[in-house]
Tab-separated table of C-alpha atoms in Angstrom:
chain	number	residue	atom	x	y	z
T	1240	MET	CA	-59.485	9.323	-77.896
T	1241	VAL	CA	-57.373	6.682	-79.643
T	1242	ARG	CA	-55.100	9.427	-81.032
T	1243	GLN	CA	-54.717	10.911	-77.549
T	1244	LEU	CA	-53.880	7.485	-76.194
T	1245	GLY	CA	-51.322	7.039	-78.985
T	1246	LEU	CA	-49.741	10.378	-78.114
T	1247	PHE	CA	-49.715	9.391	-74.467
T	1248	PHE	CA	-47.671	6.306	-75.260
T	1249	LYS	CA	-45.495	8.196	-77.784
T	1250	LEU	CA	-44.487	10.523	-74.978
T	1251	GLY	CA	-43.069	7.503	-73.161
T	1252	ALA	CA	-45.781	7.042	-70.559
T	1253	ALA	CA	-45.777	3.236	-70.884
T	1254	PRO	CA	-43.261	2.645	-68.064
T	1255	LEU	CA	-45.361	4.803	-65.744
T	1256	VAL	CA	-48.518	2.954	-66.735
T	1257	ALA	CA	-46.758	-0.396	-66.172
T	1258	LEU	CA	-45.460	0.701	-62.775
T	1259	GLY	CA	-48.926	1.955	-61.843
T	1260	LEU	CA	-50.486	-1.357	-62.874
T	1261	ILE	CA	-47.997	-3.368	-60.823
T	1262	TRP	CA	-48.286	-1.027	-57.845
T	1263	GLY	CA	-52.083	-1.054	-57.931
T	1264	GLY	CA	-52.279	-4.800	-58.553
T	1265	LEU	CA	-49.919	-5.670	-55.715
T	1266	SER	CA	-51.656	-3.236	-53.403
T	1267	TRP	CA	-55.032	-4.860	-54.153
T	1268	TRP	CA	-53.636	-8.391	-53.836
T	1269	THR	CA	-51.965	-7.714	-50.479
T	1270	LEU	CA	-54.777	-5.589	-48.998
T	1271	GLY	CA	-52.749	-2.393	-49.192
T	1272	PHE	CA	-49.306	-4.052	-48.731
T	1273	LYS	CA	-50.423	-5.424	-45.342
T	1274	ALA	CA	-50.944	-9.080	-46.195
T	1275	PHE	CA	-48.161	-10.698	-48.199
T	1276	THR	CA	-48.593	-14.112	-46.597
T	1277	THR	CA	-51.675	-16.325	-46.639
T	1278	ASP	CA	-51.806	-16.117	-42.866
T	1279	GLU	CA	-51.867	-12.327	-42.854
T	1280	PHE	CA	-54.417	-12.216	-45.659
T	1281	VAL	CA	-56.885	-14.558	-43.943
T	1282	PHE	CA	-56.381	-12.763	-40.636
T	1283	GLN	CA	-56.857	-9.300	-42.159
T	1284	ALA	CA	-59.930	-10.462	-44.068
T	1285	ALA	CA	-61.571	-11.735	-40.844
T	1286	GLU	CA	-63.534	-9.461	-38.505
T	1287	PRO	CA	-61.450	-7.052	-36.421
T	1288	LEU	CA	-60.502	-7.929	-32.832
T	1289	PRO	CA	-61.971	-8.321	-30.279
T	1290	ARG	CA	-64.471	-10.851	-31.596
T	1291	LEU	CA	-66.279	-13.997	-30.526
T	1292	PRO	CA	-64.817	-17.333	-31.643
T	1293	PRO	CA	-67.019	-19.269	-34.077
T	1294	LEU	CA	-69.957	-21.225	-32.723
T	1295	LEU	CA	-68.505	-24.745	-32.805
T	1296	TRP	CA	-68.852	-27.826	-30.612
T	1297	PHE	CA	-65.730	-29.754	-29.609
T	1298	LEU	CA	-64.791	-32.833	-27.623
T	1299	ASP	CA	-61.474	-32.595	-25.794
T	1300	HIS	CA	-59.054	-35.520	-25.394
T	1301	GLN	CA	-60.917	-36.623	-22.253
T	1302	GLY	CA	-64.201	-36.743	-24.147
T	1303	ARG	CA	-65.619	-33.616	-22.467
T	1304	GLY	CA	-67.762	-31.421	-24.708
T	1305	PHE	CA	-67.508	-27.640	-24.935
T	1306	ARG	CA	-68.566	-24.834	-27.218
T	1307	LEU	CA	-65.797	-22.599	-28.496
T	1308	ASP	CA	-67.812	-19.401	-28.149
T	1309	GLN	CA	-68.670	-20.263	-24.546
T	1310	LEU	CA	-65.156	-20.563	-23.111
T	1311	ARG	CA	-65.278	-18.321	-20.059
T	1312	GLY	CA	-63.523	-17.608	-16.794
T	1313	ARG	CA	-59.893	-18.034	-17.860
T	1314	PHE	CA	-57.498	-17.281	-20.682
T	1315	TYR	CA	-57.113	-19.748	-23.538
T	1316	LEU	CA	-54.309	-19.799	-26.071
T	1317	LEU	CA	-55.769	-21.464	-29.130
T	1318	ASN	CA	-53.956	-22.895	-32.139
T	1319	ILE	CA	-54.773	-25.401	-34.884
T	1320	GLY	CA	-52.945	-28.461	-36.194
T	1321	PHE	CA	-53.246	-32.164	-36.862
T	1322	LEU	CA	-51.404	-35.202	-35.622
T	1323	ALA	CA	-49.855	-36.350	-38.919
T	1324	CYS	CA	-48.613	-32.851	-39.822
T	1325	SER	CA	-44.913	-32.671	-40.595
T	1326	VAL	CA	-44.742	-29.144	-42.032
T	1327	SER	CA	-45.459	-26.649	-39.252
T	1328	CYS	CA	-46.969	-28.612	-36.337
T	1329	PRO	CA	-43.735	-30.098	-34.924
T	1330	LEU	CA	-42.443	-26.568	-34.215
T	1331	ALA	CA	-45.794	-25.463	-32.790
T	1332	VAL	CA	-45.979	-28.550	-30.527
T	1333	GLU	CA	-42.455	-27.856	-29.300
T	1334	ALA	CA	-43.412	-24.245	-28.583
T	1335	TYR	CA	-46.582	-25.314	-26.734
T	1336	GLN	CA	-44.581	-27.802	-24.665
T	1337	GLY	CA	-42.172	-24.991	-23.746
T	1338	LEU	CA	-45.075	-22.709	-22.816
T	1339	HIS	CA	-46.691	-25.422	-20.718
T	1340	GLN	CA	-43.465	-26.010	-18.836
T	1341	LYS	CA	-43.249	-22.264	-18.095
T	1342	LEU	CA	-46.878	-22.239	-16.901
T	1343	GLN	CA	-46.047	-25.052	-14.484
T	1344	GLU	CA	-42.843	-23.405	-13.282
T	1345	GLN	CA	-44.583	-20.056	-12.710
T	1346	LYS	CA	-47.647	-21.757	-11.206
T	1347	GLU	CA	-49.755	-19.758	-13.642
T	1348	THR	CA	-53.172	-21.400	-13.584
T	1349	SER	CA	-55.275	-18.764	-15.309
T	1350	LEU	CA	-54.224	-19.853	-18.819
T	1351	THR	CA	-55.039	-23.063	-20.683
T	1352	LEU	CA	-53.461	-24.094	-23.956
T	1353	LEU	CA	-55.903	-25.395	-26.539
T	1354	THR	CA	-55.115	-27.148	-29.810
T	1355	LEU	CA	-57.928	-27.830	-32.286
T	1356	THR	CA	-57.372	-30.548	-34.840
T	1357	VAL	CA	-58.120	-29.589	-38.440
T	1358	ASN	CA	-58.307	-33.247	-39.419
T	1359	PRO	CA	-61.089	-34.706	-37.226
T	1360	GLU	CA	-61.578	-37.653	-39.584
T	1361	GLN	CA	-58.132	-38.999	-38.655
T	1362	ASP	CA	-57.596	-37.455	-35.226
T	1363	SER	CA	-60.204	-39.198	-33.102
T	1364	VAL	CA	-60.691	-38.302	-29.443
T	1365	LYS	CA	-59.058	-41.618	-28.516
T	1366	LEU	CA	-56.009	-40.818	-30.629
T	1367	LEU	CA	-55.830	-37.285	-29.221
T	1368	ARG	CA	-55.808	-38.752	-25.718
T	1369	LEU	CA	-52.972	-41.137	-26.610
T	1370	VAL	CA	-50.921	-38.290	-28.069
T	1371	TRP	CA	-51.729	-36.072	-25.056
T	1372	GLU	CA	-50.400	-38.839	-22.809
T	1373	GLY	CA	-47.366	-39.060	-25.075
T	1374	TYR	CA	-46.755	-35.362	-24.409
T	1375	GLY	CA	-46.582	-36.235	-20.684
T	1376	SER	CA	-50.267	-35.595	-19.848
T	1377	PRO	CA	-49.928	-31.785	-19.627
T	1378	ARG	CA	-52.730	-30.627	-17.279
T	1379	GLN	CA	-53.124	-27.167	-18.830
T	1380	TRP	CA	-53.185	-28.269	-22.456
T	1381	LEU	CA	-56.327	-29.529	-24.154
T	1382	LEU	CA	-56.439	-31.243	-27.531
T	1383	ALA	CA	-59.883	-31.095	-29.118
T	1384	SER	CA	-61.798	-32.358	-32.128
T	1385	PRO	CA	-64.926	-30.702	-33.635
T	1386	GLN	CA	-68.331	-32.344	-33.463
T	1387	ASP	CA	-71.401	-32.313	-35.690
T	1388	ILE	CA	-69.881	-30.351	-38.560
T	1389	GLY	CA	-68.646	-31.231	-42.034
T	1390	LEU	CA	-64.981	-30.786	-42.842
T	1391	GLU	CA	-65.407	-27.990	-45.383
T	1392	ALA	CA	-67.830	-26.062	-43.142
T	1393	TYR	CA	-65.423	-26.453	-40.216
T	1394	TRP	CA	-62.499	-25.075	-42.228
T	1395	GLU	CA	-64.655	-22.170	-43.400
T	1396	GLN	CA	-65.438	-21.345	-39.769
T	1397	LEU	CA	-61.736	-21.455	-38.923
T	1398	LYS	CA	-61.037	-19.149	-41.880
T	1399	ALA	CA	-63.671	-16.746	-40.587
T	1400	MET	CA	-61.783	-16.789	-37.295
T	1401	GLY	CA	-58.526	-15.947	-39.135
T	1402	ALA	CA	-56.863	-19.359	-39.486
T	1403	TRP	CA	-56.252	-20.830	-42.961
T	1404	VAL	CA	-56.724	-24.535	-43.741
T	1405	GLU	CA	-56.699	-26.057	-47.205
T	1406	LEU	CA	-55.987	-29.304	-49.035
T	1407	ASP	CA	-53.169	-28.931	-51.544
T	1408	LEU	CA	-53.054	-30.533	-54.991
T	1409	GLN	CA	-51.392	-33.641	-53.563
T	1410	GLY	CA	-54.219	-34.018	-51.059
T	1411	GLN	CA	-52.055	-32.909	-48.137
T	1412	LEU	CA	-53.504	-30.645	-45.467
T	1413	ARG	CA	-51.912	-27.218	-45.200
T	1414	HIS	CA	-52.614	-24.667	-42.500
T	1415	THR	CA	-51.217	-21.540	-40.915
T	1416	ASN	CA	-49.798	-21.361	-37.399
T	1417	ARG	CA	-51.848	-18.411	-36.177
T	1418	THR	CA	-52.526	-18.487	-32.464
T	1419	PHE	CA	-55.402	-16.702	-30.705
T	1420	LEU	CA	-55.756	-15.463	-27.148
T	1421	ILE	CA	-59.260	-15.806	-25.724
T	1422	ASN	CA	-59.917	-13.701	-22.629
T	1423	PRO	CA	-62.048	-14.723	-19.596
T	1424	GLN	CA	-65.071	-13.010	-21.180
T	1425	GLY	CA	-64.811	-15.423	-24.096
T	1426	LEU	CA	-63.562	-12.914	-26.677
T	1427	ILE	CA	-60.577	-13.316	-28.987
T	1428	THR	CA	-58.610	-10.225	-28.038
T	1429	GLN	CA	-55.138	-10.895	-29.407
T	1430	SER	CA	-53.584	-12.919	-32.168
T	1431	PHE	CA	-50.045	-14.003	-33.094
T	1432	ALA	CA	-48.665	-15.165	-36.436
T	1433	GLU	CA	-46.838	-18.031	-34.680
T	1434	VAL	CA	-47.030	-19.573	-31.223
T	1435	PRO	CA	-45.810	-16.693	-29.032
T	1436	THR	CA	-42.732	-17.003	-26.865
T	1437	TRP	CA	-43.223	-16.976	-23.092
T	1438	GLU	CA	-42.105	-13.329	-22.938
T	1439	VAL	CA	-44.524	-12.258	-25.680
T	1440	LEU	CA	-47.342	-14.189	-24.028
T	1441	GLN	CA	-46.612	-12.628	-20.652
T	1442	ALA	CA	-46.689	-9.159	-22.214
T	1443	ALA	CA	-50.015	-9.993	-23.898
T	1444	LEU	CA	-51.493	-11.225	-20.624
T	1445	ARG	CA	-50.272	-8.107	-18.816
T	1446	GLU	CA	-51.991	-6.042	-21.488
T	1447	GLU	CA	-55.169	-7.971	-20.684
T	1448	GLY	CA	-54.819	-6.972	-17.052
T	1449	LEU	CA	-53.496	-10.236	-15.637
M	1218	MET	CA	-39.196	-28.241	-86.274
M	1219	ILE	CA	-37.464	-30.646	-83.881
M	1220	ARG	CA	-36.410	-27.719	-81.686
M	1221	ARG	CA	-39.989	-26.440	-81.503
M	1222	LEU	CA	-41.241	-29.897	-80.640
M	1223	PHE	CA	-38.581	-30.272	-77.974
M	1224	TRP	CA	-39.526	-26.858	-76.554
M	1225	ALA	CA	-43.225	-27.720	-76.463
M	1226	LEU	CA	-42.511	-31.092	-74.868
M	1227	THR	CA	-40.335	-29.537	-72.162
M	1228	VAL	CA	-43.000	-26.929	-71.399
M	1229	ALA	CA	-45.700	-29.609	-71.202
M	1230	LEU	CA	-43.487	-31.778	-69.019
M	1231	LEU	CA	-42.937	-28.935	-66.561
M	1232	MET	CA	-46.541	-27.752	-66.531
M	1233	PHE	CA	-48.486	-30.983	-66.204
M	1234	PRO	CA	-48.466	-34.226	-64.181
M	1235	PRO	CA	-46.586	-36.358	-63.359
M	1236	LEU	CA	-43.656	-33.921	-63.059
M	1237	ASP	CA	-45.666	-30.868	-61.932
M	1238	PRO	CA	-46.934	-32.345	-58.619
M	1239	TYR	CA	-43.413	-33.593	-57.881
M	1240	LEU	CA	-41.981	-30.100	-58.434
M	1241	ASP	CA	-44.818	-28.453	-56.465
M	1242	ASP	CA	-44.145	-30.684	-53.478
M	1243	SER	CA	-40.885	-28.982	-52.516
M	1244	MET	CA	-40.165	-25.279	-52.292
M	1245	SER	CA	-36.625	-25.758	-53.633
M	1246	ARG	CA	-37.822	-27.661	-56.676
M	1247	LEU	CA	-40.541	-25.073	-57.304
M	1248	MET	CA	-38.393	-21.967	-56.894
M	1249	LEU	CA	-35.111	-23.242	-58.301
M	1250	ILE	CA	-36.242	-25.567	-61.078
M	1251	GLN	CA	-39.832	-25.146	-62.241
M	1252	PHE	CA	-40.323	-21.376	-62.090
M	1253	PRO	CA	-36.932	-20.333	-63.548
M	1254	LEU	CA	-37.151	-22.990	-66.270
M	1255	LEU	CA	-40.636	-21.865	-67.321
M	1256	PHE	CA	-39.427	-18.267	-67.399
M	1257	ILE	CA	-36.395	-19.200	-69.530
M	1258	LEU	CA	-38.540	-21.383	-71.803
M	1259	GLY	CA	-40.876	-18.439	-72.285
M	1260	ALA	CA	-37.929	-16.329	-73.409
M	1261	VAL	CA	-36.597	-19.076	-75.676
M	1262	GLY	CA	-40.081	-19.599	-77.123
M	1263	VAL	CA	-39.939	-16.148	-78.714
M	1264	ARG	CA	-37.308	-17.503	-81.127
M	1265	PHE	CA	-39.870	-19.945	-82.518
M	1266	SER	CA	-42.537	-17.305	-82.881
M	1267	PRO	CA	-42.945	-14.818	-85.758
M	1268	LEU	CA	-44.007	-12.176	-83.224
M	1269	ARG	CA	-41.646	-9.202	-83.168
M	1270	LEU	CA	-42.276	-5.746	-81.783
M	1271	SER	CA	-41.261	-2.498	-83.424
M	1272	TRP	CA	-42.112	-0.264	-80.494
M	1273	GLY	CA	-40.109	2.675	-79.249
M	1274	PRO	CA	-37.858	2.247	-76.215
M	1275	GLY	CA	-40.418	3.897	-73.886
M	1276	ASN	CA	-43.117	1.346	-74.626
M	1277	ALA	CA	-40.578	-1.479	-74.617
M	1278	LEU	CA	-39.488	-0.393	-71.144
M	1279	GLY	CA	-43.127	-0.470	-70.039
M	1280	LEU	CA	-43.426	-4.014	-71.362
M	1281	LEU	CA	-40.219	-4.996	-69.589
M	1282	ILE	CA	-41.557	-3.638	-66.290
M	1283	LEU	CA	-44.777	-5.614	-66.778
M	1284	GLY	CA	-42.713	-8.744	-67.447
M	1285	TRP	CA	-40.800	-8.331	-64.193
M	1286	GLY	CA	-44.094	-7.555	-62.454
M	1287	GLY	CA	-45.407	-10.950	-63.587
M	1288	VAL	CA	-42.435	-12.622	-61.908
M	1289	LEU	CA	-42.727	-10.457	-58.796
M	1290	PHE	CA	-46.357	-11.503	-58.345
M	1291	TRP	CA	-45.372	-15.161	-57.908
M	1292	MET	CA	-42.788	-14.201	-55.320
M	1293	VAL	CA	-45.562	-13.028	-52.988
M	1294	PRO	CA	-45.938	-15.915	-50.488
M	1295	ARG	CA	-49.732	-15.772	-50.694
M	1296	SER	CA	-49.611	-16.291	-54.488
M	1297	LEU	CA	-47.224	-19.207	-54.030
M	1298	ASP	CA	-49.515	-20.863	-51.470
M	1299	LEU	CA	-52.473	-20.543	-53.804
M	1300	ALA	CA	-50.495	-21.956	-56.733
M	1301	VAL	CA	-49.637	-25.032	-54.683
M	1302	ALA	CA	-53.180	-25.464	-53.377
M	1303	GLN	CA	-55.333	-24.810	-56.447
M	1304	GLU	CA	-54.972	-26.388	-59.860
M	1305	GLY	CA	-56.292	-23.379	-61.791
M	1306	ILE	CA	-53.946	-20.955	-60.037
M	1307	ASP	CA	-51.052	-23.369	-60.532
M	1308	PHE	CA	-51.715	-23.403	-64.286
M	1309	LEU	CA	-52.038	-19.609	-64.273
M	1310	ALA	CA	-48.662	-19.326	-62.525
M	1311	HIS	CA	-46.994	-21.495	-65.166
M	1312	LEU	CA	-48.624	-19.597	-67.988
M	1313	SER	CA	-47.779	-16.164	-66.613
M	1314	LEU	CA	-44.133	-17.133	-66.060
M	1315	LEU	CA	-43.917	-18.327	-69.669
M	1316	ILE	CA	-45.476	-15.043	-70.802
M	1317	SER	CA	-43.183	-12.984	-68.555
M	1318	GLY	CA	-40.153	-14.701	-70.098
M	1319	ALA	CA	-41.500	-14.065	-73.590
M	1320	VAL	CA	-42.292	-10.429	-72.774
M	1321	LEU	CA	-38.751	-9.878	-71.549
M	1322	ALA	CA	-37.261	-11.513	-74.628
M	1323	LEU	CA	-39.432	-9.319	-76.863
M	1324	SER	CA	-38.754	-6.056	-75.082
M	1325	LEU	CA	-35.050	-6.333	-74.213
M	1326	PRO	CA	-33.689	-6.104	-77.811
M	1327	LEU	CA	-35.578	-2.821	-78.244
M	1328	LEU	CA	-33.776	-1.217	-75.326
M	1329	ALA	CA	-30.363	0.372	-75.096
M	1330	PHE	CA	-27.515	-1.855	-73.969
M	1331	PRO	CA	-27.123	-0.230	-70.495
M	1332	VAL	CA	-30.858	-0.643	-69.874
M	1333	GLN	CA	-30.612	-4.319	-70.795
M	1334	ILE	CA	-27.789	-4.783	-68.290
M	1335	ALA	CA	-29.686	-2.799	-65.644
M	1336	ALA	CA	-32.772	-5.005	-66.172
M	1337	ALA	CA	-30.681	-8.152	-65.727
M	1338	ILE	CA	-28.991	-6.763	-62.592
M	1339	TYR	CA	-32.427	-5.859	-61.226
M	1340	GLY	CA	-33.609	-9.430	-61.816
M	1341	ILE	CA	-30.585	-10.882	-60.022
M	1342	ALA	CA	-30.993	-8.402	-57.150
M	1343	MET	CA	-34.693	-9.338	-56.822
M	1344	TRP	CA	-33.769	-13.037	-56.784
M	1345	SER	CA	-31.008	-12.514	-54.180
M	1346	MET	CA	-33.213	-10.411	-51.919
M	1347	TYR	CA	-35.892	-13.090	-51.987
M	1348	GLY	CA	-33.261	-15.720	-51.178
M	1349	LEU	CA	-32.018	-13.579	-48.292
M	1350	ILE	CA	-35.535	-13.147	-46.890
M	1351	LEU	CA	-36.282	-16.872	-47.116
M	1352	SER	CA	-32.983	-17.921	-45.585
M	1353	GLN	CA	-32.966	-15.426	-42.723
M	1354	THR	CA	-36.618	-15.316	-41.662
M	1355	SER	CA	-37.348	-17.552	-38.682
M	1356	VAL	CA	-41.093	-17.381	-39.337
M	1357	GLN	CA	-42.755	-19.680	-41.840
M	1358	VAL	CA	-43.468	-17.405	-44.814
M	1359	CYS	CA	-45.420	-19.854	-46.980
M	1360	ALA	CA	-48.054	-21.958	-45.264
M	1361	SER	CA	-47.452	-24.737	-47.794
M	1362	PHE	CA	-43.790	-25.315	-47.016
M	1363	SER	CA	-41.941	-26.019	-43.798
M	1364	LEU	CA	-39.468	-23.608	-42.237
M	1365	GLU	CA	-36.557	-25.938	-43.060
M	1366	GLN	CA	-37.617	-26.120	-46.721
M	1367	GLN	CA	-37.986	-22.347	-46.802
M	1368	GLN	CA	-34.536	-21.705	-45.337
M	1369	ALA	CA	-32.873	-24.335	-47.544
M	1370	THR	CA	-34.489	-22.734	-50.608
M	1371	GLY	CA	-33.263	-19.297	-49.524
M	1372	VAL	CA	-29.701	-20.532	-49.127
M	1373	ALA	CA	-29.809	-22.295	-52.512
M	1374	MET	CA	-31.121	-19.108	-54.144
M	1375	LEU	CA	-28.260	-17.145	-52.619
M	1376	TRP	CA	-25.773	-19.689	-54.000
M	1377	ALA	CA	-27.382	-19.458	-57.432
M	1378	ALA	CA	-27.260	-15.641	-57.536
M	1379	PRO	CA	-23.459	-15.335	-58.133
M	1380	VAL	CA	-23.761	-17.954	-60.892
M	1381	PHE	CA	-26.340	-15.764	-62.634
M	1382	LEU	CA	-24.090	-12.747	-62.110
M	1383	MET	CA	-21.071	-14.542	-63.591
M	1384	PHE	CA	-23.194	-15.539	-66.575
M	1385	LEU	CA	-24.303	-11.933	-66.978
M	1386	VAL	CA	-20.705	-10.679	-66.882
M	1387	PHE	CA	-19.688	-13.326	-69.414
M	1388	TRP	CA	-22.636	-12.530	-71.709
M	1389	THR	CA	-21.959	-8.789	-71.459
M	1390	GLY	CA	-18.350	-9.473	-72.487
M	1391	VAL	CA	-19.495	-11.562	-75.449
M	1392	LEU	CA	-21.877	-8.811	-76.584
M	1393	LEU	CA	-19.207	-6.135	-76.238
M	1394	VAL	CA	-16.704	-8.192	-78.235
M	1395	ARG	CA	-19.331	-8.816	-80.928
M	1396	GLN	CA	-20.094	-5.113	-81.049
M	1397	GLY	CA	-16.419	-4.369	-81.725
M	1398	PRO	CA	-14.433	-1.257	-80.744
M	1399	ARG	CA	-16.216	2.101	-80.628
M	1400	ARG	CA	-15.588	4.370	-83.542
M	1401	SER	CA	-14.977	8.043	-82.914
M	1402	SER	CA	-17.988	9.022	-85.009
M	1403	ASP	CA	-20.298	7.009	-82.651
């Protein structure tokens, strides 16, 4: 066996073996070359769509309670973030503000924007309300904070949904910008790597029969 | 002895706090300072080690490919995010880049001159392509770094690529001069 292996390498098979190892390793690491980013990996590892959102209680910026898996009767565009975020949230907030403006212009009332904070310890309901007012009190945009759940368990639930949240080595919160579309039956039916543009969102809603 | 000590100190400085968290905090510092320096230090470290290979060119080429594979792995955005978020993975990244550098330094001398040049051109091409992707993509590739940081890093990598290429041309010239003119019997 050892002699055969020696002959194998004498014949110059080492480059092929090395290429095979790299190819196989990368394929395994990226779920078959489909998930090169953390966002894609977490999303691919979650259950396939359509699926129910995790069973979580929230309070919105007005102090009204709701359960994520019981959102019914309208479309919701859900993303995650936190108020002190300076990495990806400013762009997402800008995109949500643009979407909200379009919703108002088009008088489209069947969709509500929903942002869940990933840092409930800092982002209290009171603070969310102040920030919401700072955004110009957008009627079709809810900011919400989870209730009755530990931080780690909450992040695990978000991961199971397909959104990544983690503390880095400097203790800073990192998260992906994945956005989810919840249909009137309460199912997550579509997902976007970033906040979708108005055109992409319209196409998604058309696909949902709106 | 002093050189070895200096090498070890530089490696330790790059791999551990307080400098490591500072380098990890910015994509530019990570991609343009920490990772390339660890890779180069790995290659330089071979000079202080008695380890030498006497393999044939086929096996050396296999080793070279594995070395580049080690670098390629840390270019995957998901790997980079994990390295920034988890201490163990961060250490593993540093270690594997050191090893990749060492592996390249061990395998390159066993290969023919054109293969050595091809390997270096491949490395520069890989670096440039990554820079191009980072600078041109309008989507945040790494969850740990902002879009601005990502694009700035991409641009800086693209600026660095011609410098590497110039160095390669210069080094090739030096090697060719050292080798002397070809004799007819060669």
